Structures are given as structure tokens and as C-alpha cells.
PDB file of N, CA and C in Angstrom:
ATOM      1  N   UNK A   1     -42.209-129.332  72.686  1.00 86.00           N
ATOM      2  CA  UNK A   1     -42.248-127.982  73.228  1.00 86.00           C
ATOM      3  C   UNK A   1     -43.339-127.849  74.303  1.00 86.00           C
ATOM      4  N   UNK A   2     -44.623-128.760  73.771  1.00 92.00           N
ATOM      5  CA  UNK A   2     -45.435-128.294  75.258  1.00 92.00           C
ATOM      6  C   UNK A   2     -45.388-129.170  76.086  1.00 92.00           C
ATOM      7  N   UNK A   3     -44.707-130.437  75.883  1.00 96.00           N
ATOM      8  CA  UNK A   3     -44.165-131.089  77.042  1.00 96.00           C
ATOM      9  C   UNK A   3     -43.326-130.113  78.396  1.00 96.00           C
ATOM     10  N   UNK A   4     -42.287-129.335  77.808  1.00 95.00           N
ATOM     11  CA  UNK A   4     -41.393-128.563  78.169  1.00 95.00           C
ATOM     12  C   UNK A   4     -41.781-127.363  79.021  1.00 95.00           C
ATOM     13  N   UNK A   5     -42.945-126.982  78.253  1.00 96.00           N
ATOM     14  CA  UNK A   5     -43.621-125.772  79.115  1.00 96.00           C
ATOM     15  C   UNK A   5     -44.547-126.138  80.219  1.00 96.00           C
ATOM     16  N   UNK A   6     -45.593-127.367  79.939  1.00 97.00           N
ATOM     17  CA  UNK A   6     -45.930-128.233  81.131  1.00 97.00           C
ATOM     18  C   UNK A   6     -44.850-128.148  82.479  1.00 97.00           C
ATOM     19  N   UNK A   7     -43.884-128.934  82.592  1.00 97.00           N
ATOM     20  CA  UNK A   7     -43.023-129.378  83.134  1.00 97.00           C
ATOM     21  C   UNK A   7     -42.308-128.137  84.153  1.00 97.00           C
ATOM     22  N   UNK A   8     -42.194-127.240  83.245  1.00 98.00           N
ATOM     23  CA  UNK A   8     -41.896-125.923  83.739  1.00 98.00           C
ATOM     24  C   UNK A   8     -42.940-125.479  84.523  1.00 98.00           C
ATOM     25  N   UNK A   9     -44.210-125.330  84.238  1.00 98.00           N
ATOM     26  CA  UNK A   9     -45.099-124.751  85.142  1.00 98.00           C
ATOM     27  C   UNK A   9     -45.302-125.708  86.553  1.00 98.00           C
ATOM     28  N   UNK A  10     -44.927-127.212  86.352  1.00 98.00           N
ATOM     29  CA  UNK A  10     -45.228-128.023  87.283  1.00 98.00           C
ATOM     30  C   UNK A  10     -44.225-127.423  88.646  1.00 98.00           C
ATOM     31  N   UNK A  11     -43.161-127.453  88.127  1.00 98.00           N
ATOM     32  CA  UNK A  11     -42.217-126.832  89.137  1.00 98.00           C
ATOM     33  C   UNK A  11     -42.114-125.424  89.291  1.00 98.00           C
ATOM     34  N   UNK A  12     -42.571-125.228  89.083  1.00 98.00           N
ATOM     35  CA  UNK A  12     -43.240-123.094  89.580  1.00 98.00           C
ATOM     36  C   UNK A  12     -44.150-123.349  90.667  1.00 98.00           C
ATOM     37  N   UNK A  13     -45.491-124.191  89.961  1.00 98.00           N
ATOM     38  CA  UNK A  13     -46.022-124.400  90.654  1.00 98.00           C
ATOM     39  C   UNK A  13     -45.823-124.939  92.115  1.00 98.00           C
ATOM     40  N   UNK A  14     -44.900-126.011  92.506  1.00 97.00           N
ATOM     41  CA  UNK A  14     -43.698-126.610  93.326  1.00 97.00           C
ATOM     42  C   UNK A  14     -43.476-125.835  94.048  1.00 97.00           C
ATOM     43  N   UNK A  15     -42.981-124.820  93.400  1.00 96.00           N
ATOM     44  CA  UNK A  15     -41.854-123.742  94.186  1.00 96.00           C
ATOM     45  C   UNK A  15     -42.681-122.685  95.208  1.00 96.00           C
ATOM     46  N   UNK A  16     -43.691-122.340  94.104  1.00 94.00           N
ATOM     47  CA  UNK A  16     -45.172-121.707  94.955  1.00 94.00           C
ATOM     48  C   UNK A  16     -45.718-122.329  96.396  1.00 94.00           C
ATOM     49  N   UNK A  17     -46.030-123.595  96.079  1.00 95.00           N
ATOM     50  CA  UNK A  17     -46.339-124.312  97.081  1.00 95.00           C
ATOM     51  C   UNK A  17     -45.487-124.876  98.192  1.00 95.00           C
ATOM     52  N   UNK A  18     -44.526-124.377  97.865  1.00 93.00           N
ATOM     53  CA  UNK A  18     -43.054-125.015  98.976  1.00 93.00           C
ATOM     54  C   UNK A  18     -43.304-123.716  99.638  1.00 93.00           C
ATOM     55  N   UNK A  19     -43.048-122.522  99.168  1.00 87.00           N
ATOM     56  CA  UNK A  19     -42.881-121.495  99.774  1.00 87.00           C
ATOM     57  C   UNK A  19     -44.099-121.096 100.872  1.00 87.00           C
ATOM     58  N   UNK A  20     -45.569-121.080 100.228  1.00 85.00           N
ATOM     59  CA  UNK A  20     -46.292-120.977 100.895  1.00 85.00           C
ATOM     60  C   UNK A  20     -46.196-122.047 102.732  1.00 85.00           C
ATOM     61  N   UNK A  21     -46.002-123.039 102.016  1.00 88.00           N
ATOM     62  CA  UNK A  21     -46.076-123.920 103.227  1.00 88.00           C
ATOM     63  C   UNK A  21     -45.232-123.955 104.680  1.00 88.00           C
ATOM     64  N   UNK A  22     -44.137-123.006 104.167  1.00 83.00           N
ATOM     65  CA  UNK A  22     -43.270-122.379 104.360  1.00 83.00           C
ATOM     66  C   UNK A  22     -43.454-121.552 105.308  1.00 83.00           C
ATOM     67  N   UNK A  23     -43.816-120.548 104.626  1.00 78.00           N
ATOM     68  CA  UNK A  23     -44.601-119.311 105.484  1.00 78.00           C
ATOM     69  C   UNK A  23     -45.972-119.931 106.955  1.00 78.00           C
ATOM     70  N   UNK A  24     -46.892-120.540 106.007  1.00 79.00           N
ATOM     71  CA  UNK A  24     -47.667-121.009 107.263  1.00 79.00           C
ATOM     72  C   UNK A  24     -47.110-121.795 108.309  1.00 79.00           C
ATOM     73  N   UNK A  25     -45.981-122.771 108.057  1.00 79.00           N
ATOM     74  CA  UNK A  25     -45.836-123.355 109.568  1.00 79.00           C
ATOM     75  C   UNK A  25     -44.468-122.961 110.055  1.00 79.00           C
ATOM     76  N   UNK A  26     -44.448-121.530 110.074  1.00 79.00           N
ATOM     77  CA  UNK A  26     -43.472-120.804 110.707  1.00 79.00           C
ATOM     78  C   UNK A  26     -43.522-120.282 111.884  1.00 79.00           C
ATOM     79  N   UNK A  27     -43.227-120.372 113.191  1.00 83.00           N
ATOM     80  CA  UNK A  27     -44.182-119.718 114.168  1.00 83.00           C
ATOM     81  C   UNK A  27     -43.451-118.529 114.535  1.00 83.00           C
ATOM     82  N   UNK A  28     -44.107-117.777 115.011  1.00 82.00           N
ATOM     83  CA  UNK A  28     -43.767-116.631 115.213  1.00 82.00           C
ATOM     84  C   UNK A  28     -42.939-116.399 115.980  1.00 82.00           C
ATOM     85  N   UNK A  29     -42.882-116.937 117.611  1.00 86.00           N
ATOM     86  CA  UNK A  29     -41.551-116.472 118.319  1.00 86.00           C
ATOM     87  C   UNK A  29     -40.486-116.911 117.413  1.00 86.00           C
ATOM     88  N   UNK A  30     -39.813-117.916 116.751  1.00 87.00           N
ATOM     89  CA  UNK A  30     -38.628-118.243 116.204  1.00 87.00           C
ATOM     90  C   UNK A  30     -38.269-117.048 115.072  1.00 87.00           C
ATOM     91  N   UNK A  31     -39.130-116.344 114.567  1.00 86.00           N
ATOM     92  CA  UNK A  31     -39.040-115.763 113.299  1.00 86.00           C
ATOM     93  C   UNK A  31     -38.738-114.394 114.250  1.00 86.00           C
ATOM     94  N   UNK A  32     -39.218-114.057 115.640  1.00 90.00           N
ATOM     95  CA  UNK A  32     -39.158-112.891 116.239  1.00 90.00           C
ATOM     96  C   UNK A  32     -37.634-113.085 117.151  1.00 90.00           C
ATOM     97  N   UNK A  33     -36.932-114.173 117.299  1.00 91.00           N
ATOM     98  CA  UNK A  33     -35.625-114.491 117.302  1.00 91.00           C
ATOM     99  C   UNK A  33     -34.777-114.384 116.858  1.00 91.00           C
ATOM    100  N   UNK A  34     -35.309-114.687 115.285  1.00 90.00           N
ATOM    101  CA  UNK A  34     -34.562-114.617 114.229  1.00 90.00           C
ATOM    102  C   UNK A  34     -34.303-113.196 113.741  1.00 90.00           C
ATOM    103  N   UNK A  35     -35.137-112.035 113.848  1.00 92.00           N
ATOM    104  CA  UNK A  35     -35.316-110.648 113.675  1.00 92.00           C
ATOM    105  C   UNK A  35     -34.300-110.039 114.187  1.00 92.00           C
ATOM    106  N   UNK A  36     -34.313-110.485 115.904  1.00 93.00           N
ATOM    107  CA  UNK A  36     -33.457-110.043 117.074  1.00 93.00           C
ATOM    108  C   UNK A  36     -31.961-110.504 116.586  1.00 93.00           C
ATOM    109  N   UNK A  37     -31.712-111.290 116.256  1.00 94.00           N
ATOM    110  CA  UNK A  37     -30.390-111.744 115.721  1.00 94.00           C
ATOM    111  C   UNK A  37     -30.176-111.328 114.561  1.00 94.00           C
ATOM    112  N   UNK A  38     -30.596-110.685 113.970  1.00 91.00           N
ATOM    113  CA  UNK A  38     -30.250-110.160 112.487  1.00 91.00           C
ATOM    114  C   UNK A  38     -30.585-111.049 111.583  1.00 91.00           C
ATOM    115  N   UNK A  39     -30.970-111.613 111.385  1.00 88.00           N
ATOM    116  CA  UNK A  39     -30.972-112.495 110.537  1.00 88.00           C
ATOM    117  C   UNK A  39     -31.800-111.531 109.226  1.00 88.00           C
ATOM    118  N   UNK A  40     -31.273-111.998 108.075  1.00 87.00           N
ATOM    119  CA  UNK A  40     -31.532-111.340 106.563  1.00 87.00           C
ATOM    120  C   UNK A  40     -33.029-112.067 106.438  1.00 87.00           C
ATOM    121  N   UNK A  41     -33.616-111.291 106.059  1.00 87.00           N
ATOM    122  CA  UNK A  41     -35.479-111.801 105.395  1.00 87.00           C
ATOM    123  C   UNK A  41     -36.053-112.314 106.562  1.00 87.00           C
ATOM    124  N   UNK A  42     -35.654-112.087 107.940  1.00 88.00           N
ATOM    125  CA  UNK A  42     -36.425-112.440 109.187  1.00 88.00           C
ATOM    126  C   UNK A  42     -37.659-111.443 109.126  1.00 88.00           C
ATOM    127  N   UNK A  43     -37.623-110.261 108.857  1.00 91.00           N
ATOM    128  CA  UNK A  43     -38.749-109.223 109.242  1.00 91.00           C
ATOM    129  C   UNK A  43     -39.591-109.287 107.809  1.00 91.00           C
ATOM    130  N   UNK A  44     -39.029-109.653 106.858  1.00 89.00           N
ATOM    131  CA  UNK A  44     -40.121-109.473 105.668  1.00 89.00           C
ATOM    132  C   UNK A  44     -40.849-110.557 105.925  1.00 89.00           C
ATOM    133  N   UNK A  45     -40.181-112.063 106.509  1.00 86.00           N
ATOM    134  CA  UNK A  45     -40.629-113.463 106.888  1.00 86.00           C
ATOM    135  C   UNK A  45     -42.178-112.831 107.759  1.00 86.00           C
ATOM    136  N   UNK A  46     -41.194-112.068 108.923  1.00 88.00           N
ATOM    137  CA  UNK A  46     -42.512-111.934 109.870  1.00 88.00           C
ATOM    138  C   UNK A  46     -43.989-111.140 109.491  1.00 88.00           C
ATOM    139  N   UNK A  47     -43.665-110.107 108.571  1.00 89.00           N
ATOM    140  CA  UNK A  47     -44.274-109.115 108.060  1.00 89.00           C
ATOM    141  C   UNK A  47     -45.275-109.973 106.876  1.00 89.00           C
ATOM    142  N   UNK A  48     -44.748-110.708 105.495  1.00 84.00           N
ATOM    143  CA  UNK A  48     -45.650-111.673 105.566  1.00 84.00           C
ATOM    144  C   UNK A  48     -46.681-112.690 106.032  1.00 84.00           C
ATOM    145  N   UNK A  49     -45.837-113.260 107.614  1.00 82.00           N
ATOM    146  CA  UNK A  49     -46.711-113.937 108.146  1.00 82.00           C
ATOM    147  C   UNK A  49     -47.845-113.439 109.569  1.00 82.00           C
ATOM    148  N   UNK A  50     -47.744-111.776 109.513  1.00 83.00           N
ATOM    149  CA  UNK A  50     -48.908-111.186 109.686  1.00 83.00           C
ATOM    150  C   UNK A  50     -49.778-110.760 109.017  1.00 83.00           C
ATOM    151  N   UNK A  51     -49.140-110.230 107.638  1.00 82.00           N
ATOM    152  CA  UNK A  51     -50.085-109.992 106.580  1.00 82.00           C
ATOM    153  C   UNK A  51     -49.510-111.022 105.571  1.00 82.00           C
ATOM    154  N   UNK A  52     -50.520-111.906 104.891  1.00 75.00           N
ATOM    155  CA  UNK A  52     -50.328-112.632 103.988  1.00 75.00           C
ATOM    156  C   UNK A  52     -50.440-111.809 102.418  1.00 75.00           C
ATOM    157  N   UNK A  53     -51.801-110.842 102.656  1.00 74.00           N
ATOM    158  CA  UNK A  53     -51.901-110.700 101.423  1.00 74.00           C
ATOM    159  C   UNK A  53     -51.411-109.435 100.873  1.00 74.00           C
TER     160      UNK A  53
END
């Protein structure tokens, strides 16, 4: 069982860190492209990556 819950947090953790990394090497004109074209989660994308926190 705490093998299981380990394992689980490892890949949360994963998922955390994918995402973040994510966000930082996103640059901004493409994401302000992506806005202009509609694109779905372009403005929350951008809106995060002016305000992080």
C-alpha cells in the first residue's frame, strides 16, 4: 500500500513539473497567436504566464 501511494505522488509530482515547465518556456508572441486564433486555454495560458502566482 505505501509502495502504491509513493508511486502515485511520484507522478503528480511529474505532472506538476511537466506543466510548470510548460508554462515557462512558452513565449509569448505564439501564445498571443494562439489567443488571436481562438484557440481554447490560449488566454488563461497567457494570463498565467504573466501572472504566475
Amino acid at each position: 500500500m505505501d509502495v502504491a501511494i509513493l508511486v502515485f505522488l511520484i507522478f503528480l509530482n511529474a505532472l506538476f513539473a511537466m506543466s510548470e515547465m510548460a508554462l515557462t518556456a512558452s513565449r509569448k508572441a505564439r501564445l498571443q497567436v494562439m489567443i488571436e486564433a481562438g484557440e481554447s486555454g490560449a488566454q488563461q495560458a497567457m494570463d498565467l504566464h504573466d501572472n504566475p502566482t
